[in-house]
Backbone as CSV, one residue per row, in Angstrom:
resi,resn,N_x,N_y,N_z,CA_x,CA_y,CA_z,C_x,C_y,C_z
1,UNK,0.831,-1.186,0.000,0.000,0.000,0.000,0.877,1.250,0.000
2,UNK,0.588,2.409,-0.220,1.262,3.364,-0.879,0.967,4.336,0.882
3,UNK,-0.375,3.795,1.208,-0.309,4.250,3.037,0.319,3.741,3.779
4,UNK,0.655,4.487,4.970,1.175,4.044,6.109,0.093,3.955,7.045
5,UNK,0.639,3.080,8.515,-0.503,3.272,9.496,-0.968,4.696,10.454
6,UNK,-0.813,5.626,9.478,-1.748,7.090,9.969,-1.928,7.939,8.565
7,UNK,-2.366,6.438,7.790,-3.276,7.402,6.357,-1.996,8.457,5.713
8,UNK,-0.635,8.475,5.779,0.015,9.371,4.994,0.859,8.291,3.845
9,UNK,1.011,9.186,2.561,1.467,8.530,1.351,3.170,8.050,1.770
10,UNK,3.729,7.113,1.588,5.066,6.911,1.875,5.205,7.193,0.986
11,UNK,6.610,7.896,0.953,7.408,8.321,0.009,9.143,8.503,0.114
12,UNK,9.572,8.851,-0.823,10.929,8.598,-1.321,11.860,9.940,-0.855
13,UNK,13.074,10.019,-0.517,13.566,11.607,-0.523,13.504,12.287,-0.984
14,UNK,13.316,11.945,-2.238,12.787,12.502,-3.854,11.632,12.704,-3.220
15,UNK,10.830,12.818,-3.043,9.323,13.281,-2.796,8.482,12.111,-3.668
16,UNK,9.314,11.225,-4.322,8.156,10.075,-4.973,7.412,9.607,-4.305
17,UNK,6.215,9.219,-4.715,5.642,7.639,-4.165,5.977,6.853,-4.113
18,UNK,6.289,6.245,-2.871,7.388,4.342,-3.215,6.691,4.116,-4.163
19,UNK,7.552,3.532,-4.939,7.185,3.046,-6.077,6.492,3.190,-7.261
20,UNK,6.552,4.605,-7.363,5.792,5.466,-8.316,6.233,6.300,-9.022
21,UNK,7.409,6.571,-9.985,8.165,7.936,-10.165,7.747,9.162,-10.955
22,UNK,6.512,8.627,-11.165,5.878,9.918,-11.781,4.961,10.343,-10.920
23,UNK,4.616,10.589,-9.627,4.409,10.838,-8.812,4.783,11.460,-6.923
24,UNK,4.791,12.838,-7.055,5.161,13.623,-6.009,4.305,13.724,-5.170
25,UNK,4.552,13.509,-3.491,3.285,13.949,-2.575,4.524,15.456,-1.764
26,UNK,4.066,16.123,-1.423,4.319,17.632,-0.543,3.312,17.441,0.368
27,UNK,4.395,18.389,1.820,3.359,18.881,2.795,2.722,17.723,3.959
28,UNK,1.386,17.956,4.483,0.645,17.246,5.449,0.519,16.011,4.723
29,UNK,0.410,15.642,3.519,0.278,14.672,3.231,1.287,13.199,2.876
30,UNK,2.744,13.895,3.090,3.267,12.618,3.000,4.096,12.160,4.322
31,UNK,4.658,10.965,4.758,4.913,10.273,5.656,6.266,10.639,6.244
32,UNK,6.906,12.070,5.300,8.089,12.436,6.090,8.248,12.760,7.671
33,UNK,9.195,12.620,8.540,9.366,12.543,9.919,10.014,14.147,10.068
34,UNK,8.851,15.102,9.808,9.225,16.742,9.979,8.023,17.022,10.163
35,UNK,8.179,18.742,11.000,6.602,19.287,11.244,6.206,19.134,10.042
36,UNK,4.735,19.321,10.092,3.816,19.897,8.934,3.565,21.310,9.338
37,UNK,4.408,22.013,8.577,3.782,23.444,8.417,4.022,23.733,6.808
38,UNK,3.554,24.994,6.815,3.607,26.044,5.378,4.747,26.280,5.124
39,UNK,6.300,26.494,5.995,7.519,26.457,5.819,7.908,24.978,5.190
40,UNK,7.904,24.322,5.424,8.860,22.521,5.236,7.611,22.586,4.139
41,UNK,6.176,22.891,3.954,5.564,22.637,2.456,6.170,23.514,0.810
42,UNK,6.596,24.513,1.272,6.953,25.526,0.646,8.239,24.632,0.255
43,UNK,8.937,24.385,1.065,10.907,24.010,0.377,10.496,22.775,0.105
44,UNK,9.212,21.770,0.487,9.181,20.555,-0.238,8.799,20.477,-1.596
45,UNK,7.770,21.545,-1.875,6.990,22.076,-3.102,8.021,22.574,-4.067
46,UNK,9.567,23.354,-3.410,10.130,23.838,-4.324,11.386,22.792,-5.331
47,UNK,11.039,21.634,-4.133,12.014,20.298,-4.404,11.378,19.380,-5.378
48,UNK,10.237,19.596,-4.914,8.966,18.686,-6.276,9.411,19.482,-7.652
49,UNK,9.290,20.446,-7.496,9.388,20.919,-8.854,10.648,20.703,-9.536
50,UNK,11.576,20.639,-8.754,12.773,20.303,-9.315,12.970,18.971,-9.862
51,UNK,12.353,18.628,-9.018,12.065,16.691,-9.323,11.633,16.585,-10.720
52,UNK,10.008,17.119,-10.838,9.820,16.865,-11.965,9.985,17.594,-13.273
53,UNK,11.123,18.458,-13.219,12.034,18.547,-13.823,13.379,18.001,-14.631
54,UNK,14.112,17.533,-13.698,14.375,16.497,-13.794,14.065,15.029,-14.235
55,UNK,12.965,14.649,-13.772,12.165,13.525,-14.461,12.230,14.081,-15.955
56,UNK,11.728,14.886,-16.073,11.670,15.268,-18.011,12.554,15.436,-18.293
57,UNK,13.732,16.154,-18.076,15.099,15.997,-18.903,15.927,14.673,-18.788
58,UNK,15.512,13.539,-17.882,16.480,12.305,-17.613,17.715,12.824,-16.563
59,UNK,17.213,13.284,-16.154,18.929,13.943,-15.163,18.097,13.271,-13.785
60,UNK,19.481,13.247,-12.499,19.217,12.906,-11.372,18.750,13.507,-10.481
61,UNK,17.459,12.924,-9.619,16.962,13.852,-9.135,17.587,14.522,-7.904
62,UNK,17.342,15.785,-7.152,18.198,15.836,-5.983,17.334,15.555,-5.095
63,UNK,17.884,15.337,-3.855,16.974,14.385,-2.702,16.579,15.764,-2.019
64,UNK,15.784,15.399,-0.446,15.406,16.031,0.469,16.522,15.875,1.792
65,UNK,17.597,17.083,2.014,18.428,17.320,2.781,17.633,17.786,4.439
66,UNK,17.306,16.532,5.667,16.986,17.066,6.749,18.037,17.471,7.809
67,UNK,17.808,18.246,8.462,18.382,18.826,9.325,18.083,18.056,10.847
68,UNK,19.025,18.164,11.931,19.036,17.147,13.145,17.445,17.513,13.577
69,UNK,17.232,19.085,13.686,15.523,19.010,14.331,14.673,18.678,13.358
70,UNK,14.092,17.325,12.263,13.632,17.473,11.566,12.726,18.328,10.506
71,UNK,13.789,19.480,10.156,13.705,20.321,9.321,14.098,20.283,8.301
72,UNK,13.583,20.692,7.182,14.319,20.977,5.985,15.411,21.485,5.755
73,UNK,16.724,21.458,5.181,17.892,22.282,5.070,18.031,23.192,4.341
């Protein structure tokens, strides 16, 4: 299943869906171990885009860099 046991999408550092690569979750909705706020949605949103960017040119994607207080870097 693409859920975990509290209904959030697992996903990849990449922001994929396990097992899905044409597919990004951001924000409250995926299973990363960081607050959910509008800050960590914003730099995840700006990492998606890069992603699927990447996805269309064939280049590697860059991951999600956390910080010790589970924050975004």
């Amino acid at each position: 299943s693409v859920l975990n046991e509290k209904k959030q999408v697992r996903v990849e550092d990449t922001l994929q869906i396990k097992g899905h690569k044409n597919i990004f979750v951001v924000g409250d909705l995926n299973d990363l171990a960081e607050e959910k706020t509008a800050q960590s949605a914003e730099k995840q949103a700006e990492l998606a885009v890069k992603n699927v960017y990447a996805l269309g040119q064939g280049k590697k994607f860059p991951r999600l860099q956390a910080t010790g207080d589970n924050k975004i870097a």
